[in-house]
PDB file of C-alpha atoms in Angstrom:
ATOM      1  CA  UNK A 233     -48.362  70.110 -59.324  1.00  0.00           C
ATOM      2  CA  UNK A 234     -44.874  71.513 -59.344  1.00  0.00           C
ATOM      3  CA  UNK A 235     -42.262  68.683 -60.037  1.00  0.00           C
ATOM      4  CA  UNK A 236     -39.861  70.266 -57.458  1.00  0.00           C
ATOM      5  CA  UNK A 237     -41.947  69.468 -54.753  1.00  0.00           C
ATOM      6  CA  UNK A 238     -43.630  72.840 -53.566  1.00  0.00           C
ATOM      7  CA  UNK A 239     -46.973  70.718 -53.680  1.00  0.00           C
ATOM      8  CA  UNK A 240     -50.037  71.936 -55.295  1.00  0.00           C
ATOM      9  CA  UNK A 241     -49.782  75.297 -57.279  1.00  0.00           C
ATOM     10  CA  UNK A 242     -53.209  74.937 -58.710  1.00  0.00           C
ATOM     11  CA  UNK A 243     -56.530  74.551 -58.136  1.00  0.00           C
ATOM     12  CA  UNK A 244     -59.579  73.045 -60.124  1.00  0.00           C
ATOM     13  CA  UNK A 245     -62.560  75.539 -60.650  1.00  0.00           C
ATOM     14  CA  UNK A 246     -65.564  73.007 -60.051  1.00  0.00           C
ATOM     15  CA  UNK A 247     -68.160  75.754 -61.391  1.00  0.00           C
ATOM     16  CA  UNK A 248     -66.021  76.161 -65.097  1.00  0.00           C
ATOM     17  CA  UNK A 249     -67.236  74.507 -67.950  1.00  0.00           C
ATOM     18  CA  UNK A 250     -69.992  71.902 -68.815  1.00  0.00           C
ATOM     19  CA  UNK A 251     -69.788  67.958 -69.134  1.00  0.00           C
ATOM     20  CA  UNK A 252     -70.241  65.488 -65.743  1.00  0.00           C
ATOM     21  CA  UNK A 253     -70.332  67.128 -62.773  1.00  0.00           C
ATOM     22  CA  UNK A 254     -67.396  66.113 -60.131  1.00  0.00           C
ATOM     23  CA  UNK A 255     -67.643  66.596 -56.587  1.00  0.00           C
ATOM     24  CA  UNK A 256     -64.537  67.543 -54.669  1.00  0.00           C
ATOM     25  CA  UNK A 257     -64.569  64.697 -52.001  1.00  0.00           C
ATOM     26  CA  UNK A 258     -61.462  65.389 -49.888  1.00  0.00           C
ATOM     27  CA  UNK A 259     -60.683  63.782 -46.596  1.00  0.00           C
ATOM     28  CA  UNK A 260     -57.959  63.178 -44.449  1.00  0.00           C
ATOM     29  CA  UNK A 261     -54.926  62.307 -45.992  1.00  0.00           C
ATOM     30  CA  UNK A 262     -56.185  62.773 -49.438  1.00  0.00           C
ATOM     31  CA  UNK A 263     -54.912  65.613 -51.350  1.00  0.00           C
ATOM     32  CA  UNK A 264     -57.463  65.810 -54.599  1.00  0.00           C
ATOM     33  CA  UNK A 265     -59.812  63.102 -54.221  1.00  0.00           C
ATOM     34  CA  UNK A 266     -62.530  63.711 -56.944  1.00  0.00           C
ATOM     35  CA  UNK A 267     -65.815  61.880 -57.544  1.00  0.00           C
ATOM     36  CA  UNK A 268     -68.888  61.912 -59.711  1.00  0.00           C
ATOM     37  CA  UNK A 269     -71.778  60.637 -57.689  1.00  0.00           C
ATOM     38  CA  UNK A 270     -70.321  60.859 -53.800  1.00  0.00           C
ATOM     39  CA  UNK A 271     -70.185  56.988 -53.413  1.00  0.00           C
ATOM     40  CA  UNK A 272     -66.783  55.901 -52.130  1.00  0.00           C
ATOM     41  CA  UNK A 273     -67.369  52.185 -52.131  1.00  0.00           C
ATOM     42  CA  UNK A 274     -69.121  51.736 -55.309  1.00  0.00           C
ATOM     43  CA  UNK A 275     -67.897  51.866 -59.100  1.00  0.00           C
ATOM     44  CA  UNK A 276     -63.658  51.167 -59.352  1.00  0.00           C
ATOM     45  CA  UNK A 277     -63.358  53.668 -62.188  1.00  0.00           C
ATOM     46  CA  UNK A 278     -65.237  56.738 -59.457  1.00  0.00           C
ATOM     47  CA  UNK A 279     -63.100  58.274 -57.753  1.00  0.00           C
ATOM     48  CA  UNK A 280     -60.350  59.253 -59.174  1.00  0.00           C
ATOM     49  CA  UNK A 281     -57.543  59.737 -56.701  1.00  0.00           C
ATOM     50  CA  UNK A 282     -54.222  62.349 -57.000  1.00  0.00           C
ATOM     51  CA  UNK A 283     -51.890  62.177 -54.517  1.00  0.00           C
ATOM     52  CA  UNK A 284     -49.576  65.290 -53.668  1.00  0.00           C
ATOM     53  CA  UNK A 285     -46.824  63.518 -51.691  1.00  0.00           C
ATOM     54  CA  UNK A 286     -44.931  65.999 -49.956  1.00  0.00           C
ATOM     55  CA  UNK A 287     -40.857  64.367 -49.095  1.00  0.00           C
ATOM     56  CA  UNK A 288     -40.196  64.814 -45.283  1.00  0.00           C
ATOM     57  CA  UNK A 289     -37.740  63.472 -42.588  1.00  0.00           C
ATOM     58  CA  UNK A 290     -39.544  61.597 -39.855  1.00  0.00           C
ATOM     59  CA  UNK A 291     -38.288  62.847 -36.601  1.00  0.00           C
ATOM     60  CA  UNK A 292     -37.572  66.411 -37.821  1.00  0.00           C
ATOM     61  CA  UNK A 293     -40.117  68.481 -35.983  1.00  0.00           C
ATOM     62  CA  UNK A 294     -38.824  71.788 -36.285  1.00  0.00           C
ATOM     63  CA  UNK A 295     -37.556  71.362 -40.078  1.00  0.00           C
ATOM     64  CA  UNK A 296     -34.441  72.302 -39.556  1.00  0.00           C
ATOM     65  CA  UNK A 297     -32.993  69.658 -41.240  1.00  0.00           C
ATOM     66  CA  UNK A 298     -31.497  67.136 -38.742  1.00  0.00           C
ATOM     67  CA  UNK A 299     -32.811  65.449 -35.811  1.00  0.00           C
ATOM     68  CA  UNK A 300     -32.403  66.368 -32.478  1.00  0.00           C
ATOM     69  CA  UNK A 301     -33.591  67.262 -28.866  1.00  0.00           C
ATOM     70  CA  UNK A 302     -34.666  70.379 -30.670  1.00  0.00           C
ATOM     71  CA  UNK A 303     -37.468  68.221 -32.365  1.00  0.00           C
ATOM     72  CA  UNK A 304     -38.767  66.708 -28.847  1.00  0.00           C
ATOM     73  CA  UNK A 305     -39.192  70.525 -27.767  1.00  0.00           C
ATOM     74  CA  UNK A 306     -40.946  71.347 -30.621  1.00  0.00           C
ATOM     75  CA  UNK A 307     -43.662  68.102 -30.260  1.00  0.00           C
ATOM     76  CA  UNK A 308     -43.828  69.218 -26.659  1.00  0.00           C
ATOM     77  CA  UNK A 309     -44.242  73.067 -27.516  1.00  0.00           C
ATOM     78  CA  UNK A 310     -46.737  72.259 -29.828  1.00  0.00           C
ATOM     79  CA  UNK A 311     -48.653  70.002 -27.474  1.00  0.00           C
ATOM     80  CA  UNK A 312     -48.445  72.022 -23.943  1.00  0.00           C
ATOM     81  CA  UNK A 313     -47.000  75.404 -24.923  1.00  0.00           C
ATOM     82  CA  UNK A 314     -47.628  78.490 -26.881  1.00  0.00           C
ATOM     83  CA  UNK A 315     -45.904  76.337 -30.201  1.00  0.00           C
ATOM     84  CA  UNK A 316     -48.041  76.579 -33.228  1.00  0.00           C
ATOM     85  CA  UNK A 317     -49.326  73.845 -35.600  1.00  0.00           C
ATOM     86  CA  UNK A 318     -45.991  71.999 -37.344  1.00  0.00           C
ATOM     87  CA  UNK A 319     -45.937  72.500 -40.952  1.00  0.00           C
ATOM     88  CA  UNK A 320     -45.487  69.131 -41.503  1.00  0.00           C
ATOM     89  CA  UNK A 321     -47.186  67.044 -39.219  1.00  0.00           C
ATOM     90  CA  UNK A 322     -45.606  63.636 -40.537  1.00  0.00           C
ATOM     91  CA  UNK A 323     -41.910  64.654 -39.221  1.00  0.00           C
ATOM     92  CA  UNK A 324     -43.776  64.781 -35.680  1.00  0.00           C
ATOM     93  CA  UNK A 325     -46.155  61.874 -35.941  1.00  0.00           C
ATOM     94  CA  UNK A 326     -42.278  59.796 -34.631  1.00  0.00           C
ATOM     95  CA  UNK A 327     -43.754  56.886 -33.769  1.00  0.00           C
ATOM     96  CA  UNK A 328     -45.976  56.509 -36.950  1.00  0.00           C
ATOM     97  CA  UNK A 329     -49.082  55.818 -35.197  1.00  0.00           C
ATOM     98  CA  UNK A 330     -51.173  58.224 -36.748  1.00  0.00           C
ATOM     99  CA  UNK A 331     -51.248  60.723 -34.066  1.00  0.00           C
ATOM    100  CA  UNK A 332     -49.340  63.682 -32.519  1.00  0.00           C
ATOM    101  CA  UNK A 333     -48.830  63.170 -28.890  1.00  0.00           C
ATOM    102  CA  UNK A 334     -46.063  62.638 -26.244  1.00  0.00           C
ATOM    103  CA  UNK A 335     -45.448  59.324 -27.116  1.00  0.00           C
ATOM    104  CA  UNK A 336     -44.101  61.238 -30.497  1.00  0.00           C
ATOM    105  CA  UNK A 337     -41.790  63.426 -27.666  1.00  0.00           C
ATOM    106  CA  UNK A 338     -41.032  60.274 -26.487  1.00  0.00           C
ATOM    107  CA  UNK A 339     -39.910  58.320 -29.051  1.00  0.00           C
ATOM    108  CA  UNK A 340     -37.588  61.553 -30.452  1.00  0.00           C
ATOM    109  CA  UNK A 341     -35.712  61.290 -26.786  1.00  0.00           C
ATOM    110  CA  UNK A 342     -35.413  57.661 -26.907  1.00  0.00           C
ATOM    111  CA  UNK A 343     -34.271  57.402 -30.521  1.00  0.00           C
ATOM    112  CA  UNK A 344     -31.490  60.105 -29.090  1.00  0.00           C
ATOM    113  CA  UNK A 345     -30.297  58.464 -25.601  1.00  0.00           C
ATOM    114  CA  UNK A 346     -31.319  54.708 -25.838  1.00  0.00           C
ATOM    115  CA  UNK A 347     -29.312  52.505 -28.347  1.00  0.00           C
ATOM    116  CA  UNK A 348     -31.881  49.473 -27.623  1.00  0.00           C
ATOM    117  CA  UNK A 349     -34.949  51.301 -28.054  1.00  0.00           C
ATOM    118  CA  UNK A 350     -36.687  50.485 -31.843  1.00  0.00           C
ATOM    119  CA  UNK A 351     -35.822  52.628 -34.717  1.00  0.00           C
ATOM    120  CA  UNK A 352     -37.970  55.189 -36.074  1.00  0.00           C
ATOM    121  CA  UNK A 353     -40.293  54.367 -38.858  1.00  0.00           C
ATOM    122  CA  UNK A 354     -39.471  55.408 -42.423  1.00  0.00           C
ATOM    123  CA  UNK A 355     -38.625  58.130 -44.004  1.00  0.00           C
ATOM    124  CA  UNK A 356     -35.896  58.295 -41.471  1.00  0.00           C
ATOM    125  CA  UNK A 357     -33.069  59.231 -41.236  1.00  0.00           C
ATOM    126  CA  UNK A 358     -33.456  60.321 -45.147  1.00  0.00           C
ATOM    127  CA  UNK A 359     -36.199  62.232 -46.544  1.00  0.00           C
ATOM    128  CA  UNK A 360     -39.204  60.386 -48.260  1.00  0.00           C
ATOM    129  CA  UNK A 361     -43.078  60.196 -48.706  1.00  0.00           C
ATOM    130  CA  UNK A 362     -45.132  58.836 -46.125  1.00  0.00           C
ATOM    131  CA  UNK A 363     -45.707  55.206 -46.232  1.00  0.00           C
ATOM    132  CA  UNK A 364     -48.350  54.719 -43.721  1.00  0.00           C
ATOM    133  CA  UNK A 365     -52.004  56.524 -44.880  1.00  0.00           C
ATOM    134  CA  UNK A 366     -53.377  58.719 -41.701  1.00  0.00           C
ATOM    135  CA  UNK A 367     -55.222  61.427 -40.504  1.00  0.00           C
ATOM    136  CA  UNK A 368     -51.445  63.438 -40.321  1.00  0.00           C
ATOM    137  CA  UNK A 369     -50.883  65.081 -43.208  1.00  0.00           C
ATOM    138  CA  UNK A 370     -47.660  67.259 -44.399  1.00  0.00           C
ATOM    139  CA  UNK A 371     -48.384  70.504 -46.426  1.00  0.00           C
ATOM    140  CA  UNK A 372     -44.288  71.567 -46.641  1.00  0.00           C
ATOM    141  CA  UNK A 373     -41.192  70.095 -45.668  1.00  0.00           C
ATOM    142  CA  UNK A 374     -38.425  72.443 -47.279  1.00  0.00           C
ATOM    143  CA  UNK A 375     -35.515  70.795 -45.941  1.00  0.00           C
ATOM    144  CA  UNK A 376     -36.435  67.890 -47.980  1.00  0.00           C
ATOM    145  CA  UNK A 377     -35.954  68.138 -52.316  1.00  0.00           C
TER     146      UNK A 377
END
């Protein structure tokens, strides 16, 4: 892992070496989930988990480091346009609900234009890991340290 939060910069060759054989068990949000004997609800000590928690601003779509209708385009884009894949799916998932859809488009114009409407889940308006496990995942956020 690289401490200055590039993410992984490594990888584990699963052929190398001899000893217990690990199977690479990754899933969803799970970056480096490792396990001996492929049963996730059995021993405590099996499997070993590693998380790579990439820092990202919740509501920051387009990673350009502050929040604005730009970010609401981008969700859109991404959902109905020719917009590709976000980098960082976490600054789109807005509403935290483990999804990207308009509500996310949504929620980035409301936080904008309606004082009363509720406040975007954490990390917001500062950067952060992701509280809330999901199937969104963020592989780079470089505005964030």
């Amino acid at each position: 892992m690289d401490p200055d939060g590039a993410g992984l910069v490594g990888y584990w060759d699963f052929d190398a070496g001899s000893g217990q054989p690990v199977l690479d068990l990754s899933v969803a949000a799970n970056h480096g989930f490792l396990g001996t004997d492929g049963n996730l609800a059995g021993d405590p000590a099996d499997p070993e988990w590693v998380s790579l928690d990439v820092e990202f601003r919740r509501a920051d779509c387009n990673a350009d480091g502050q929040t604005d209708i730009a970010d609401a385009i981008s969700v859109l884009n991404y959902l109905f346009g020719p917009g590709a894949e976000p980098p960082c799916g976490d600054a789109c998932d807005i509403n935290d609900d483990g999804s990207l859809d308009i509500s996310d488009a949504i929620s980035s114009l409301a936080d904008l234009f309606d004082p009363t409407f509720p406040p975007i889940p954490p990390p917001h308006p500062g950067c952060g890991a992701d509280p809330t496990s999901d199937g969104v995942n963020c592989s780079a956020f470089p505005p964030c340290p």
